[in-house]
mmCIF file of C-alpha atoms in Angstrom:
data_model
loop_
_atom_site.group_PDB
_atom_site.id
_atom_site.type_symbol
_atom_site.label_atom_id
_atom_site.label_comp_id
_atom_site.label_asym_id
_atom_site.label_seq_id
_atom_site.Cartn_x
_atom_site.Cartn_y
_atom_site.Cartn_z
ATOM 1 C CA MET A 804 2.366 27.843 31.929
ATOM 2 C CA GLU A 805 5.686 28.102 30.204
ATOM 3 C CA LEU A 806 6.194 27.110 26.509
ATOM 4 C CA ARG A 807 8.732 23.897 26.186
ATOM 5 C CA ILE A 808 10.168 21.877 23.478
ATOM 6 C CA LEU A 809 8.856 18.234 23.881
ATOM 7 C CA PRO A 810 11.636 15.421 24.616
ATOM 8 C CA ARG A 811 12.152 14.004 20.948
ATOM 9 C CA ASN A 812 10.253 10.705 22.227
ATOM 10 C CA VAL A 813 7.016 12.406 23.130
ATOM 11 C CA ALA A 814 7.174 14.356 19.860
ATOM 12 C CA ASP A 815 7.899 10.743 17.480
ATOM 13 C CA MET A 816 4.604 9.333 19.821
ATOM 14 C CA ILE A 817 2.597 11.997 18.941
ATOM 15 C CA ALA A 818 3.606 12.267 15.154
ATOM 16 C CA ALA A 819 3.066 8.575 14.748
ATOM 17 C CA GLY A 820 -0.306 8.465 15.359
ATOM 18 C CA GLU A 821 -0.805 9.966 11.691
ATOM 19 C CA VAL A 822 1.384 7.463 10.120
ATOM 20 C CA VAL A 823 0.709 4.248 11.998
ATOM 21 C CA GLN A 824 -2.767 3.937 13.487
ATOM 22 C CA ARG A 825 -3.049 0.363 13.833
ATOM 23 C CA PRO A 826 -0.787 -2.878 12.296
ATOM 24 C CA ALA A 827 -2.109 -2.482 8.791
ATOM 25 C CA SER A 828 -0.210 0.918 8.131
ATOM 26 C CA VAL A 829 2.917 -0.783 9.290
ATOM 27 C CA VAL A 830 2.471 -3.389 6.684
ATOM 28 C CA LYS A 831 1.525 -0.899 4.326
ATOM 29 C CA GLU A 832 4.459 1.418 4.482
ATOM 30 C CA LEU A 833 7.132 -1.699 4.966
ATOM 31 C CA MET A 834 5.495 -3.421 1.575
ATOM 32 C CA GLU A 835 5.638 0.167 0.139
ATOM 33 C CA ASN A 836 9.646 0.413 0.992
ATOM 34 C CA ALA A 837 10.756 -2.581 -0.156
ATOM 35 C CA VAL A 838 8.561 -1.645 -3.691
ATOM 36 C CA ASP A 839 10.159 1.332 -3.888
ATOM 37 C CA ALA A 840 13.859 -0.915 -2.971
ATOM 38 C CA GLY A 841 13.766 -2.690 -6.303
ATOM 39 C CA ALA A 842 12.463 -5.660 -4.740
ATOM 40 C CA SER A 843 11.457 -8.503 -6.667
ATOM 41 C CA ASP A 844 10.094 -10.205 -3.936
ATOM 42 C CA ILE A 845 8.603 -9.190 -0.800
ATOM 43 C CA LYS A 846 7.038 -11.592 2.206
ATOM 44 C CA VAL A 847 5.088 -10.105 4.977
ATOM 45 C CA VAL A 848 4.745 -12.575 8.570
ATOM 46 C CA VAL A 849 2.380 -11.587 10.712
ATOM 47 C CA THR A 850 1.651 -13.102 14.667
ATOM 48 C CA ASP A 851 -1.395 -12.507 16.883
ATOM 49 C CA ALA A 852 -2.468 -10.291 13.767
ATOM 50 C CA GLY A 853 0.430 -7.941 13.766
ATOM 51 C CA ARG A 854 0.636 -7.239 17.830
ATOM 52 C CA THR A 855 3.668 -9.275 18.404
ATOM 53 C CA LEU A 856 5.024 -9.545 15.141
ATOM 54 C CA ILE A 857 5.451 -8.327 11.438
ATOM 55 C CA GLN A 858 8.153 -8.400 9.380
ATOM 56 C CA VAL A 859 8.748 -7.846 5.858
ATOM 57 C CA ILE A 860 11.947 -9.198 3.999
ATOM 58 C CA ASP A 861 12.674 -8.393 0.811
ATOM 59 C CA ASP A 862 15.353 -9.213 -1.796
ATOM 60 C CA GLY A 863 15.627 -5.402 -2.744
ATOM 61 C CA ILE A 864 19.376 -3.081 -2.844
ATOM 62 C CA GLY A 865 19.761 -3.010 0.941
ATOM 63 C CA MET A 866 20.866 0.043 2.899
ATOM 64 C CA SER A 867 24.956 0.597 3.828
ATOM 65 C CA PRO A 868 25.407 0.609 7.707
ATOM 66 C CA ASP A 869 25.197 4.602 8.186
ATOM 67 C CA ASP A 870 21.582 4.780 6.198
ATOM 68 C CA ALA A 871 20.181 1.804 7.863
ATOM 69 C CA LEU A 872 21.172 3.925 10.864
ATOM 70 C CA LEU A 873 19.453 6.931 9.404
ATOM 71 C CA CYS A 874 16.045 5.714 7.770
ATOM 72 C CA PHE A 875 15.105 5.998 11.705
ATOM 73 C CA GLU A 876 15.524 9.789 11.755
ATOM 74 C CA ARG A 877 12.595 11.704 11.147
ATOM 75 C CA HIS A 878 12.479 13.303 7.378
ATOM 76 C CA ALA A 879 15.304 10.771 6.253
ATOM 77 C CA THR A 880 14.942 10.444 2.405
ATOM 78 C CA SER A 881 16.248 9.255 -0.936
ATOM 79 C CA LYS A 882 13.466 10.734 -3.001
ATOM 80 C CA LEU A 883 13.383 14.525 -2.813
ATOM 81 C CA ALA A 884 16.111 16.581 -2.789
ATOM 82 C CA SER A 885 14.021 19.968 -2.862
ATOM 83 C CA ALA A 886 10.217 21.089 -2.574
ATOM 84 C CA GLU A 887 10.406 21.002 -6.323
ATOM 85 C CA ASP A 888 10.531 17.081 -6.408
ATOM 86 C CA LEU A 889 7.315 17.137 -4.697
ATOM 87 C CA HIS A 890 6.088 18.007 -8.513
ATOM 88 C CA HIS A 891 7.414 14.752 -9.550
ATOM 89 C CA ILE A 892 6.834 11.871 -7.132
ATOM 90 C CA LEU A 893 6.241 8.602 -8.331
ATOM 91 C CA SER A 894 7.833 6.522 -5.799
ATOM 92 C CA PHE A 895 5.475 5.030 -2.715
ATOM 93 C CA GLY A 896 7.637 7.052 -0.300
ATOM 94 C CA PHE A 897 8.877 10.091 0.029
ATOM 95 C CA ARG A 898 8.044 12.091 3.379
ATOM 96 C CA GLY A 899 10.964 10.343 5.452
ATOM 97 C CA GLU A 900 8.419 9.733 8.495
ATOM 98 C CA ALA A 901 7.251 6.274 8.402
ATOM 99 C CA LEU A 902 9.699 4.613 10.239
ATOM 100 C CA SER A 903 10.908 6.945 12.452
ATOM 101 C CA SER A 904 6.984 6.754 13.479
ATOM 102 C CA ILE A 905 7.406 2.931 13.174
ATOM 103 C CA ALA A 906 10.770 2.798 15.587
ATOM 104 C CA ALA A 907 8.714 5.345 17.837
ATOM 105 C CA VAL A 908 6.183 2.486 19.245
ATOM 106 C CA ALA A 909 7.499 -0.647 18.647
ATOM 107 C CA GLU A 910 10.615 -2.474 19.537
ATOM 108 C CA VAL A 911 12.281 -2.988 15.962
ATOM 109 C CA THR A 912 15.272 -4.893 14.622
ATOM 110 C CA LEU A 913 16.699 -3.857 10.798
ATOM 111 C CA ARG A 914 19.031 -6.247 8.995
ATOM 112 C CA THR A 915 20.189 -5.562 5.897
ATOM 113 C CA ARG A 916 23.044 -5.624 3.314
ATOM 114 C CA ARG A 917 23.321 -3.876 -0.257
ATOM 115 C CA ARG A 918 23.952 -5.561 -2.931
ATOM 116 C CA GLY A 919 27.479 -6.630 -3.523
ATOM 117 C CA GLU A 920 28.556 -6.780 0.227
ATOM 118 C CA GLU A 921 30.212 -9.269 1.950
ATOM 119 C CA LEU A 922 28.704 -8.053 5.336
ATOM 120 C CA GLY A 923 25.146 -6.545 6.106
ATOM 121 C CA VAL A 924 24.302 -4.918 9.583
ATOM 122 C CA GLU A 925 22.101 -5.090 12.188
ATOM 123 C CA VAL A 926 20.075 -2.043 13.608
ATOM 124 C CA GLN A 927 17.308 -2.443 16.953
ATOM 125 C CA ILE A 928 15.340 0.220 17.884
ATOM 126 C CA SER A 929 13.013 0.738 20.822
ATOM 127 C CA ALA A 930 10.681 3.682 21.082
ATOM 128 C CA SER A 931 13.258 6.114 19.353
ATOM 129 C CA GLU A 932 16.238 4.972 21.190
ATOM 130 C CA ASN A 933 18.920 3.214 19.584
ATOM 131 C CA LEU A 934 19.823 -0.184 21.771
ATOM 132 C CA GLY A 935 22.697 -0.678 19.358
ATOM 133 C CA THR A 936 24.086 -1.628 16.223
ATOM 134 C CA ARG A 937 26.504 -4.875 14.876
ATOM 135 C CA GLU A 938 27.978 -6.359 11.428
ATOM 136 C CA VAL A 939 26.366 -9.841 10.391
ATOM 137 C CA ALA A 940 25.890 -12.555 7.820
ATOM 138 C CA CYS A 941 22.715 -11.702 6.356
ATOM 139 C CA PRO A 942 20.918 -12.135 2.509
ATOM 140 C CA GLU A 943 20.876 -9.230 0.302
ATOM 141 C CA GLY A 944 17.972 -6.693 0.870
ATOM 142 C CA SER A 945 15.947 -5.796 3.948
ATOM 143 C CA ASN A 946 14.308 -7.474 7.032
ATOM 144 C CA PHE A 947 12.652 -5.457 8.916
ATOM 145 C CA SER A 948 10.880 -7.311 12.523
ATOM 146 C CA VAL A 949 8.544 -4.741 14.407
ATOM 147 C CA ARG A 950 7.698 -6.065 17.722
ATOM 148 C CA ASN A 951 5.057 -5.659 20.518
ATOM 149 C CA LEU A 952 3.277 -2.808 18.701
ATOM 150 C CA PHE A 953 2.065 0.366 20.995
ATOM 151 C CA TYR A 954 4.250 -1.755 23.784
ATOM 152 C CA ASN A 955 4.619 2.015 25.030
ATOM 153 C CA ILE A 956 1.342 3.573 24.735
ATOM 154 C CA PRO A 957 -0.984 1.663 26.025
ATOM 155 C CA ALA A 958 -4.505 3.051 25.950
ATOM 156 C CA ARG A 959 -3.738 3.196 22.004
ATOM 157 C CA ARG A 960 -2.736 -1.186 21.836
ATOM 158 C CA LYS A 961 -5.853 -1.406 24.112
ATOM 159 C CA PHE A 962 -7.964 0.314 21.836
ATOM 160 C CA LEU A 963 -7.200 -2.234 18.467
ATOM 161 C CA LYS A 964 -9.770 -4.217 17.308
ATOM 162 C CA SER A 965 -10.320 -8.138 17.223
ATOM 163 C CA ASP A 966 -7.329 -9.964 15.655
ATOM 164 C CA ASN A 967 -10.027 -10.936 13.248
ATOM 165 C CA VAL A 968 -10.637 -7.517 12.694
ATOM 166 C CA GLU A 969 -7.069 -6.546 12.256
ATOM 167 C CA LEU A 970 -6.198 -9.078 10.077
ATOM 168 C CA ARG A 971 -8.413 -7.729 7.663
ATOM 169 C CA HIS A 972 -6.997 -4.598 7.647
ATOM 170 C CA ILE A 973 -3.961 -6.391 7.138
ATOM 171 C CA VAL A 974 -4.864 -8.784 4.237
ATOM 172 C CA GLU A 975 -6.623 -5.440 2.567
ATOM 173 C CA GLU A 976 -3.208 -3.508 2.390
ATOM 174 C CA PHE A 977 -1.079 -6.154 1.560
ATOM 175 C CA GLN A 978 -3.681 -6.791 -1.713
ATOM 176 C CA ARG A 979 -3.455 -2.862 -2.596
ATOM 177 C CA VAL A 980 0.211 -3.261 -3.016
ATOM 178 C CA ALA A 981 0.242 -6.538 -4.798
ATOM 179 C CA LEU A 982 -2.205 -4.878 -7.140
ATOM 180 C CA THR A 983 -0.138 -2.289 -7.754
ATOM 181 C CA ARG A 984 2.893 -4.827 -9.001
ATOM 182 C CA PRO A 985 1.223 -7.751 -10.816
ATOM 183 C CA ASP A 986 5.590 -8.242 -11.500
ATOM 184 C CA LEU A 987 6.526 -8.842 -8.581
ATOM 185 C CA ALA A 988 6.303 -12.106 -5.588
ATOM 186 C CA PHE A 989 4.136 -11.679 -2.585
ATOM 187 C CA SER A 990 3.469 -13.664 0.384
ATOM 188 C CA LEU A 991 2.100 -13.263 3.727
ATOM 189 C CA SER A 992 1.388 -15.730 6.472
ATOM 190 C CA HIS A 993 -0.296 -15.233 9.809
ATOM 191 C CA ASN A 994 0.865 -17.248 13.241
ATOM 192 C CA GLY A 995 2.917 -19.725 10.510
ATOM 193 C CA LYS A 996 -0.058 -20.044 8.119
ATOM 194 C CA ASP A 997 -0.082 -19.171 4.469
ATOM 195 C CA ILE A 998 -2.843 -16.527 3.381
ATOM 196 C CA HIS A 999 -1.096 -15.405 -0.087
ATOM 197 C CA VAL A 1000 1.740 -17.115 -2.204
ATOM 198 C CA LEU A 1001 1.816 -15.128 -5.579
ATOM 199 C CA LYS A 1002 3.833 -15.691 -7.736
ATOM 200 C CA PRO A 1003 4.531 -12.687 -11.008
ATOM 201 C CA ALA A 1004 1.824 -12.822 -12.767
ATOM 202 C CA LYS A 1005 1.973 -12.314 -16.908
ATOM 203 C CA SER A 1006 -1.040 -9.301 -16.191
ATOM 204 C CA LEU A 1007 -2.933 -7.112 -13.974
ATOM 205 C CA LYS A 1008 -5.972 -9.670 -14.823
ATOM 206 C CA PHE A 1009 -4.095 -12.642 -13.577
ATOM 207 C CA ARG A 1010 -2.865 -11.310 -10.195
ATOM 208 C CA ILE A 1011 -6.499 -9.972 -9.552
ATOM 209 C CA GLN A 1012 -7.316 -13.676 -10.250
ATOM 210 C CA ASP A 1013 -4.539 -14.890 -7.782
ATOM 211 C CA LEU A 1014 -5.601 -12.549 -4.764
ATOM 212 C CA LEU A 1015 -9.695 -13.242 -5.622
ATOM 213 C CA GLY A 1016 -10.637 -15.617 -7.465
ATOM 214 C CA ALA A 1017 -11.842 -16.729 -11.186
ATOM 215 C CA ALA A 1018 -15.164 -16.470 -9.809
ATOM 216 C CA ALA A 1019 -15.172 -12.765 -8.860
ATOM 217 C CA VAL A 1020 -12.343 -11.934 -12.036
ATOM 218 C CA GLY A 1021 -15.354 -13.789 -13.957
ATOM 219 C CA GLU A 1022 -18.044 -10.883 -13.353
ATOM 220 C CA LEU A 1023 -15.505 -8.055 -14.768
ATOM 221 C CA SER A 1024 -15.137 -6.682 -17.817
ATOM 222 C CA ASP A 1025 -12.257 -4.044 -18.666
ATOM 223 C CA PHE A 1026 -11.632 -0.742 -20.269
ATOM 224 C CA ALA A 1027 -9.314 1.575 -21.137
ATOM 225 C CA ALA A 1028 -9.665 5.414 -21.975
ATOM 226 C CA ASP A 1029 -7.021 7.877 -23.490
ATOM 227 C CA THR A 1030 -7.266 12.030 -23.212
ATOM 228 C CA THR A 1031 -4.660 14.766 -23.091
ATOM 229 C CA ILE A 1032 -5.099 14.493 -19.275
ATOM 230 C CA ALA A 1033 -4.784 11.261 -18.076
ATOM 231 C CA THR A 1034 -4.716 7.515 -19.223
ATOM 232 C CA VAL A 1035 -7.688 5.410 -17.242
ATOM 233 C CA ARG A 1036 -7.916 1.739 -17.831
ATOM 234 C CA GLY A 1037 -9.031 -1.191 -15.571
ATOM 235 C CA PHE A 1038 -11.529 -3.757 -14.940
ATOM 236 C CA VAL A 1039 -15.584 -3.505 -13.800
ATOM 237 C CA GLY A 1040 -17.907 -5.617 -12.334
ATOM 238 C CA ARG A 1041 -20.756 -6.080 -14.746
ATOM 239 C CA PRO A 1042 -23.840 -4.611 -13.424
ATOM 240 C CA GLU A 1043 -25.970 -8.084 -12.758
ATOM 241 C CA SER A 1044 -22.632 -8.725 -10.113
ATOM 242 C CA ALA A 1045 -23.462 -5.903 -8.004
ATOM 243 C CA ARG A 1046 -23.666 -6.254 -4.367
ATOM 244 C CA LYS A 1047 -24.798 -4.644 -0.905
ATOM 245 C CA THR A 1048 -21.596 -5.054 0.066
ATOM 246 C CA LEU A 1049 -18.468 -2.279 -0.704
ATOM 247 C CA GLY A 1050 -15.472 -4.736 -1.219
ATOM 248 C CA ASN A 1051 -13.226 -4.871 -4.088
ATOM 249 C CA GLN A 1052 -12.848 -1.102 -4.806
ATOM 250 C CA PHE A 1053 -9.702 0.664 -5.786
ATOM 251 C CA PHE A 1054 -8.415 3.322 -7.514
ATOM 252 C CA PHE A 1055 -4.738 3.592 -8.118
ATOM 253 C CA VAL A 1056 -2.931 6.732 -9.640
ATOM 254 C CA ASN A 1057 0.513 6.436 -11.180
ATOM 255 C CA GLY A 1058 1.172 3.210 -9.425
ATOM 256 C CA ARG A 1059 -0.379 4.513 -5.797
ATOM 257 C CA TYR A 1060 -3.374 3.563 -4.093
ATOM 258 C CA PHE A 1061 -5.714 6.498 -2.630
ATOM 259 C CA ARG A 1062 -9.323 6.939 -1.411
ATOM 260 C CA SER A 1063 -11.305 8.893 -3.577
ATOM 261 C CA PRO A 1064 -15.217 9.663 -2.450
ATOM 262 C CA TYR A 1065 -15.759 12.271 -5.595
ATOM 263 C CA LEU A 1066 -14.692 9.505 -7.702
ATOM 264 C CA HIS A 1067 -16.011 6.748 -6.675
ATOM 265 C CA LYS A 1068 -19.244 8.907 -7.273
ATOM 266 C CA ALA A 1069 -17.855 8.703 -11.214
ATOM 267 C CA VAL A 1070 -18.231 5.355 -10.921
ATOM 268 C CA LEU A 1071 -21.967 5.101 -9.588
ATOM 269 C CA LYS A 1072 -23.449 7.537 -12.499
ATOM 270 C CA ALA A 1073 -21.780 5.181 -14.719
ATOM 271 C CA TYR A 1074 -24.298 2.600 -13.194
ATOM 272 C CA GLU A 1075 -26.888 4.750 -12.894
ATOM 273 C CA ASN A 1076 -30.530 2.642 -13.600
ATOM 274 C CA LEU A 1077 -28.503 -0.025 -14.137
ATOM 275 C CA ILE A 1078 -27.546 -1.706 -10.397
ATOM 276 C CA PRO A 1079 -30.509 -1.443 -7.851
ATOM 277 C CA GLU A 1080 -30.445 1.146 -5.074
ATOM 278 C CA GLY A 1081 -28.404 0.084 -2.259
ATOM 279 C CA THR A 1082 -25.694 -1.877 -4.369
ATOM 280 C CA ALA A 1083 -22.665 -1.274 -5.848
ATOM 281 C CA PRO A 1084 -19.819 -2.558 -8.361
ATOM 282 C CA SER A 1085 -16.152 -4.315 -8.007
ATOM 283 C CA TYR A 1086 -13.601 -1.858 -9.998
ATOM 284 C CA PHE A 1087 -9.998 -2.162 -10.202
ATOM 285 C CA ILE A 1088 -9.133 1.687 -11.961
ATOM 286 C CA TYR A 1089 -5.847 2.618 -12.800
ATOM 287 C CA ILE A 1090 -4.933 6.315 -13.614
ATOM 288 C CA GLU A 1091 -1.975 7.725 -15.199
ATOM 289 C CA VAL A 1092 -1.388 11.652 -15.145
ATOM 290 C CA ASP A 1093 1.645 13.570 -15.279
ATOM 291 C CA PRO A 1094 2.760 13.929 -11.425
ATOM 292 C CA SER A 1095 2.657 17.674 -11.698
ATOM 293 C CA GLU A 1096 -1.036 17.679 -12.466
ATOM 294 C CA VAL A 1097 -1.664 15.745 -9.298
ATOM 295 C CA ASP A 1098 -0.571 16.675 -5.158
ATOM 296 C CA VAL A 1099 0.050 13.107 -2.744
ATOM 297 C CA ASN A 1100 1.370 15.082 -0.104
ATOM 298 C CA ILE A 1101 -2.318 15.820 1.664
ATOM 299 C CA HIS A 1102 -1.758 13.293 4.655
ATOM 300 C CA PRO A 1103 1.016 11.335 6.133
ATOM 301 C CA THR A 1104 -1.167 7.633 4.897
ATOM 302 C CA LYS A 1105 -1.131 9.355 1.330
ATOM 303 C CA THR A 1106 -4.187 8.007 0.608
ATOM 304 C CA GLU A 1107 -5.666 11.264 -0.011
ATOM 305 C CA ILE A 1108 -4.867 13.063 -3.279
ATOM 306 C CA LYS A 1109 -6.322 16.287 -5.514
ATOM 307 C CA PHE A 1110 -5.786 16.353 -8.557
ATOM 308 C CA GLU A 1111 -5.706 19.647 -10.462
ATOM 309 C CA GLN A 1112 -7.874 18.476 -13.562
ATOM 310 C CA GLU A 1113 -10.416 16.529 -10.980
ATOM 311 C CA GLN A 1114 -13.229 17.272 -13.192
ATOM 312 C CA MET A 1115 -12.155 16.277 -16.504
ATOM 313 C CA ILE A 1116 -10.754 12.906 -14.525
ATOM 314 C CA PHE A 1117 -14.424 12.465 -12.957
ATOM 315 C CA GLN A 1118 -16.128 12.674 -16.576
ATOM 316 C CA THR A 1119 -12.690 10.422 -18.396
ATOM 317 C CA ILE A 1120 -13.759 7.505 -15.735
ATOM 318 C CA MET A 1121 -17.626 8.104 -16.301
ATOM 319 C CA ALA A 1122 -17.853 7.407 -19.548
ATOM 320 C CA ALA A 1123 -15.074 4.682 -19.752
ATOM 321 C CA VAL A 1124 -17.255 2.767 -17.109
ATOM 322 C CA LYS A 1125 -20.470 3.407 -18.718
ATOM 323 C CA GLU A 1126 -19.256 2.345 -22.176
ATOM 324 C CA ALA A 1127 -17.725 -0.990 -20.341
ATOM 325 C CA THR A 1128 -21.450 -1.628 -18.686
ATOM 326 C CA SER A 1129 -23.282 -1.106 -22.316
ATOM 327 C CA ARG A 1130 -21.290 -4.138 -23.598
ATOM 328 C CA SER A 1131 -23.145 -7.768 -23.512
ATOM 329 C CA SER A 1132 -22.363 -9.856 -20.650
ATOM 330 C CA ASP A 1133 -20.909 -12.090 -23.049
ATOM 331 C CA ALA A 1134 -18.544 -9.826 -24.609
ATOM 332 C CA GLY A 1135 -17.607 -8.169 -21.626
ATOM 333 C CA SER A 1136 -16.813 -11.252 -19.258
ATOM 334 C CA ILE A 1137 -12.781 -12.025 -19.279
ATOM 335 C CA GLU A 1138 -11.648 -15.440 -19.084
ATOM 336 C CA PHE A 1139 -9.208 -17.001 -16.881
ATOM 337 C CA ASP A 1140 -8.064 -20.374 -17.845
ATOM 338 C CA ASN A 1141 -4.338 -20.723 -17.448
ATOM 339 C CA PRO A 1142 -3.065 -17.967 -14.341
ATOM 340 C CA GLY A 1143 0.743 -16.486 -14.897
#
């Protein structure tokens, strides 16, 4: 059989499989783009758990007509100019793959207007094909509407889970982004009903309260540690609040959510002999390191990362969490009376 170059739309659909795994993937990518665009208010509107519509509206800097078209091209990004820039990444996006991947497997409408411009532009894309561009009157910022996700990949659409499961994943992604920026306003609605309406919070602890409720944050103790390698801070559940469920466990590095079974073990080690076997604590752990000391370019979803000094960070987290758990419950509890 002869070798051949795949048509662009087929190649885009294959590449999209890594970035867009379910409706929640679209929510994550569009919310992160909005944060990177300098938005102060980000609205997420979802219909039928994202099958029918995912809309993300922001008041960020917006895009020029040329950039509104270019953003759907693979590897179009404003974050990198050279390979060296990979060592200094602080933005969410940088690969230039998300929007092209979304446009490959959905019907997408973008309305955007740059700050200071009189008119904006509307771009319509379906299965990577540009269906048309026109000038429109629209608010400053960007409004992405993603309809009929996976309409052109029936097998992928068929294997989506129930609306309840897909919506849970969407809420989780929404919460992860909202926890990175308590200074911003976020909202999430599903089928016309509000799930979260978050005003800018005075601090991280009030953002946690707004998301999860006063009862959940009342079980937390705060901690902080500063070393030559990293600054680690956050909140951990008191030992008596440990549960068999694995909810409310968050790692962030330089403002980016990530998963780490290895660092999760550092937290559990700090709770050794303090919680029943088979249970786990809640935690919200924020790590700040020099961007050159962490590699976020492991996977297109950017939730898998590598630290240059991973063992040192493990030890720092374990010691800081252990110190927090050793305090008395009264001394370690946090009072939340006035939401931010």
